């Protein structure tokens, strides 16, 4: 196992500055590089590296000279977004990231499963959290059968053709947010699709993290680690499904 760092945390640094900073940190051996969508691409010029093999080789050399490896390329987005143009943008970033991973000999691409709307006429994603009233189950079935499974079955094949695995970060707000949903999509799309395991997203849902790890087993392709806490007083009053802004931290569960 290698301990790594997600480079968007140093997004204000240039690529050489970021490498120097990471090299100065003890026990950091790997980089997870953002290639676009929500993580941004501060340290990766995706188009340039795809268009020039010599530039890609120099990029790899600089990372190796810093004593580091690339653990994954990350392009967290929502390719199932109900707005077609928005979904296409996220899909384009994903496919370019897969191609870049192949070029850089990186085995894993990290992203989100995404979340559709409630119909083809929807404008915004719709994350279903309850089975009643019964129309919510109709929406959920439609999201899985008509959107998620077809998209990710094709996308998984695309990644496999390029020698790359897909690690979906299970995250509330998207169709894949826990063990059950992760394994459901993996079973439908194929074993080339797995999980970027971030226990922070599981912990606040009340999931037993070691039990989740045992259940996911070989489907865990990559791991995140970050802090999360529950405000017991707020949880006691409002539960854990909390849509208040992160700016209102003291009021959140």
Coordinates of C-alpha atoms in Angstrom, one line a residue:
X1 CA 0.0 0.0 0.0
X2 CA 1.2 3.5 -0.8
X3 CA 0.1 6.7 0.8
X4 CA -0.9 9.4 -1.6
X5 CA -2.3 12.9 -1.9
X6 CA -5.1 14.4 -4.0
X7 CA -3.3 17.2 -5.8
X8 CA -6.3 19.7 -6.1
X9 CA -5.5 20.6 -2.5
X10 CA -2.4 22.4 -3.9
X11 CA -4.3 23.8 -6.9
X12 CA -2.7 27.3 -6.5
X13 CA 0.8 25.9 -7.0
X14 CA 2.3 25.3 -10.4
X15 CA 3.1 21.7 -11.3
X16 CA 6.8 21.9 -10.4
X17 CA 5.9 23.7 -7.1
X18 CA 3.3 21.0 -6.3
X19 CA 5.8 18.2 -6.9
X20 CA 8.4 20.0 -4.7
X21 CA 5.7 20.4 -1.9
X22 CA 4.6 16.8 -2.0
X23 CA 8.2 15.6 -2.1
X24 CA 8.8 17.6 1.1
X25 CA 6.1 15.7 2.9
X26 CA 7.0 12.5 4.8
X27 CA 5.6 9.1 3.6
X28 CA 3.8 10.5 0.5
X29 CA 4.5 8.2 -2.4
X30 CA 1.7 8.7 -4.8
X31 CA -0.4 11.4 -6.6
X32 CA -4.1 11.4 -7.5
X33 CA -4.3 14.0 -10.2
X34 CA -7.4 15.9 -11.1
X35 CA -8.1 16.0 -14.8
X36 CA -11.2 18.1 -14.9
X37 CA -14.9 18.4 -13.9
X38 CA -15.2 19.1 -10.2
X39 CA -11.6 18.4 -9.2
X40 CA -10.3 20.8 -11.9
X41 CA -7.1 20.2 -13.9
X42 CA -4.6 22.6 -12.3
X43 CA -1.7 20.2 -12.8
X44 CA -2.7 18.3 -15.9
X45 CA -3.0 19.8 -19.4
X46 CA -5.1 16.9 -20.7
X47 CA -5.3 18.0 -24.3
X48 CA -1.5 18.7 -24.5
X49 CA -0.6 15.4 -23.0
X50 CA -3.0 13.5 -25.3
X51 CA -1.7 15.4 -28.3
X52 CA 2.0 15.0 -27.7
X53 CA 3.6 11.7 -26.6
X54 CA 6.9 13.3 -25.9
X55 CA 5.3 15.8 -23.6
X56 CA 3.5 13.0 -21.8
X57 CA 6.8 11.2 -21.4
X58 CA 8.4 14.3 -19.9
X59 CA 5.4 14.7 -17.5
X60 CA 5.9 11.1 -16.3
X61 CA 9.7 11.7 -15.9
X62 CA 9.1 14.8 -13.7
X63 CA 6.8 12.7 -11.4
X64 CA 9.3 9.8 -11.3
X65 CA 12.2 12.2 -10.6
X66 CA 10.2 13.5 -7.6
X67 CA 10.1 9.9 -6.3
X68 CA 6.4 9.6 -6.9
X69 CA 3.9 7.6 -8.8
X70 CA 0.4 8.3 -10.1
X71 CA -2.2 6.3 -8.2
X72 CA -5.2 7.5 -10.2
X73 CA -6.6 10.2 -12.4
X74 CA -9.8 11.8 -11.1
X75 CA -12.6 13.5 -13.0
X76 CA -15.5 13.5 -10.6
X77 CA -18.6 14.6 -12.5
X78 CA -22.2 13.7 -13.4
X79 CA -22.4 12.1 -16.8
X80 CA -26.0 11.2 -16.1
X81 CA -27.1 14.8 -15.6
X82 CA -30.5 15.4 -17.2
X83 CA -29.3 18.4 -19.1
X84 CA -27.8 16.8 -22.2
X85 CA -25.1 19.5 -22.7
X86 CA -23.9 19.2 -19.1
X87 CA -23.9 15.4 -19.2
X88 CA -21.9 15.5 -22.5
X89 CA -19.2 17.8 -20.9
X90 CA -18.7 15.4 -18.0
X91 CA -18.7 12.4 -20.4
X92 CA -16.1 14.1 -22.6
X93 CA -13.8 14.7 -19.6
X94 CA -14.2 11.1 -18.5
X95 CA -13.3 9.7 -21.9
X96 CA -10.3 11.9 -22.3
X97 CA -9.2 11.0 -18.8
X98 CA -9.4 7.3 -19.6
X99 CA -7.3 7.8 -22.8
X100 CA -4.8 9.8 -20.8
X101 CA -4.6 7.1 -18.1
X102 CA -3.8 4.6 -20.9
X103 CA -1.0 6.9 -22.2
X104 CA 0.4 7.6 -18.7
X105 CA 0.1 3.9 -17.8
X106 CA -2.2 4.7 -14.9
X107 CA -4.6 1.8 -14.0
X108 CA -7.4 3.7 -12.4
X109 CA -9.8 6.6 -13.1
X110 CA -11.9 7.9 -10.2
X111 CA -15.3 9.6 -10.7
X112 CA -18.9 9.6 -9.5
X113 CA -21.7 7.4 -10.8
X114 CA -23.8 10.5 -11.4
X115 CA -27.5 11.1 -10.9
X116 CA -30.2 11.6 -13.5
X117 CA -33.4 13.6 -13.2
X118 CA -36.8 12.0 -12.8
X119 CA -37.6 12.0 -16.5
X120 CA -36.2 12.9 -19.9
X121 CA -37.8 16.3 -19.4
X122 CA -36.0 17.0 -16.1
X123 CA -33.6 20.0 -15.7
X124 CA -31.9 18.9 -12.5
X125 CA -30.7 15.7 -10.9
X126 CA -33.2 14.0 -8.5
X127 CA -31.7 11.8 -5.8
X128 CA -34.4 9.5 -4.4
X129 CA -34.0 8.8 -0.6
X130 CA -37.4 7.1 0.2
X131 CA -39.6 4.4 -1.3
X132 CA -42.8 6.2 -0.5
X133 CA -44.9 7.8 -2.0
X134 CA -44.7 4.9 -4.6
X135 CA -43.8 7.2 -7.6
X136 CA -40.3 7.6 -6.1
X137 CA -39.7 3.9 -6.7
X138 CA -40.8 4.3 -10.3
X139 CA -38.4 7.2 -10.7
X140 CA -35.6 5.1 -9.2
X141 CA -36.2 2.1 -11.4
X142 CA -36.2 4.4 -14.5
X143 CA -33.0 6.0 -13.4
X144 CA -31.2 2.7 -13.0
X145 CA -32.7 0.8 -16.0
X146 CA -32.8 3.6 -18.5
X147 CA -29.9 5.7 -17.6
X148 CA -27.3 4.4 -15.2
X149 CA -26.9 0.8 -16.3
X150 CA -26.9 1.5 -20.1
X151 CA -24.4 4.4 -19.6
X152 CA -22.0 2.6 -17.3
X153 CA -22.1 -0.7 -19.2
X154 CA -20.9 1.1 -22.3
X155 CA -18.4 3.3 -20.3
X156 CA -17.0 0.3 -18.5
X157 CA -16.4 -1.4 -21.9
X158 CA -14.7 1.8 -23.2
X159 CA -12.4 1.8 -20.2
X160 CA -11.6 -1.9 -20.5
X161 CA -10.6 -1.4 -24.1
X162 CA -8.1 1.1 -22.9
X163 CA -6.7 -1.0 -20.1
X164 CA -8.2 1.2 -17.4
X165 CA -10.4 0.4 -14.3
X166 CA -13.2 2.8 -13.2
X167 CA -13.4 3.5 -9.4
X168 CA -16.7 5.1 -8.5
X169 CA -16.7 7.2 -5.3
X170 CA -19.9 6.2 -3.5
X171 CA -21.4 9.5 -2.5
X172 CA -24.8 10.6 -1.3
X173 CA -26.5 12.6 -4.0
X174 CA -25.6 10.1 -6.7
X175 CA -27.1 6.7 -7.5
X176 CA -24.1 4.9 -6.1
X177 CA -23.8 6.0 -2.5
X178 CA -23.4 2.8 -0.4
X179 CA -22.3 -0.8 -0.7
X180 CA -25.5 -2.1 -2.1
X181 CA -25.7 0.4 -4.9
X182 CA -22.0 0.1 -5.7
X183 CA -22.3 -3.7 -6.1
X184 CA -25.5 -3.4 -8.0
X185 CA -23.9 -1.3 -10.7
X186 CA -20.8 -3.4 -10.7
X187 CA -22.8 -6.6 -11.3
X188 CA -24.7 -4.9 -14.2
X189 CA -21.7 -3.2 -15.8
X190 CA -18.9 -5.6 -15.2
X191 CA -15.9 -6.2 -12.9
X192 CA -13.9 -3.4 -14.5
X193 CA -16.0 -1.1 -12.5
X194 CA -15.3 -0.8 -8.8
X195 CA -15.1 1.6 -5.9
X196 CA -13.0 4.5 -4.8
X197 CA -13.6 3.8 -1.1
X198 CA -14.0 6.9 1.0
X199 CA -15.2 6.0 4.5
X200 CA -16.2 9.5 5.3
X201 CA -19.3 9.2 3.1
X202 CA -20.2 5.9 4.7
X203 CA -19.5 6.9 8.3
X204 CA -22.1 9.6 8.6
X205 CA -24.8 7.4 7.0
X206 CA -24.3 5.0 9.9
X207 CA -22.4 2.4 8.0
X208 CA -20.0 0.1 9.8
X209 CA -16.8 0.9 7.8
X210 CA -14.9 -2.4 8.4
X211 CA -18.1 -4.3 7.5
X212 CA -18.4 -2.3 4.3
X213 CA -14.8 -3.0 3.4
X214 CA -15.4 -6.8 3.8
X215 CA -18.5 -6.6 1.7
X216 CA -16.9 -4.7 -1.1
X217 CA -13.7 -6.8 -1.1
X218 CA -12.0 -6.9 -4.4
X219 CA -14.2 -4.2 -5.9
X220 CA -12.2 -1.6 -4.0
X221 CA -9.8 -0.2 -6.5
X222 CA -8.7 3.0 -4.7
X223 CA -9.1 4.6 -1.3
X224 CA -9.6 8.1 0.0
X225 CA -9.2 9.2 3.7
X226 CA -10.6 12.4 5.1
X227 CA -12.1 13.7 8.3
X228 CA -15.8 13.7 9.1
X229 CA -17.7 14.2 12.3
X230 CA -21.3 14.1 13.5
X231 CA -22.7 16.9 15.6
X232 CA -24.6 14.7 18.1
X233 CA -26.9 17.5 19.2
X234 CA -27.9 18.4 15.7
X235 CA -28.2 14.8 14.7
X236 CA -30.5 14.2 17.7
X237 CA -32.8 16.9 16.4
X238 CA -32.6 16.6 12.6
X239 CA -31.1 13.3 11.7
X240 CA -28.2 12.9 9.2
X241 CA -29.9 14.0 5.9
X242 CA -28.9 17.6 6.0
X243 CA -29.1 20.0 3.1
X244 CA -27.9 23.1 4.9
X245 CA -24.9 24.8 3.3
X246 CA -21.4 23.8 4.4
X247 CA -21.0 27.5 5.3
X248 CA -23.4 26.9 8.2
X249 CA -21.2 24.3 9.8
X250 CA -22.3 24.8 13.4
X251 CA -25.9 24.2 12.4
X252 CA -25.3 21.0 10.3
X253 CA -25.6 17.5 11.5

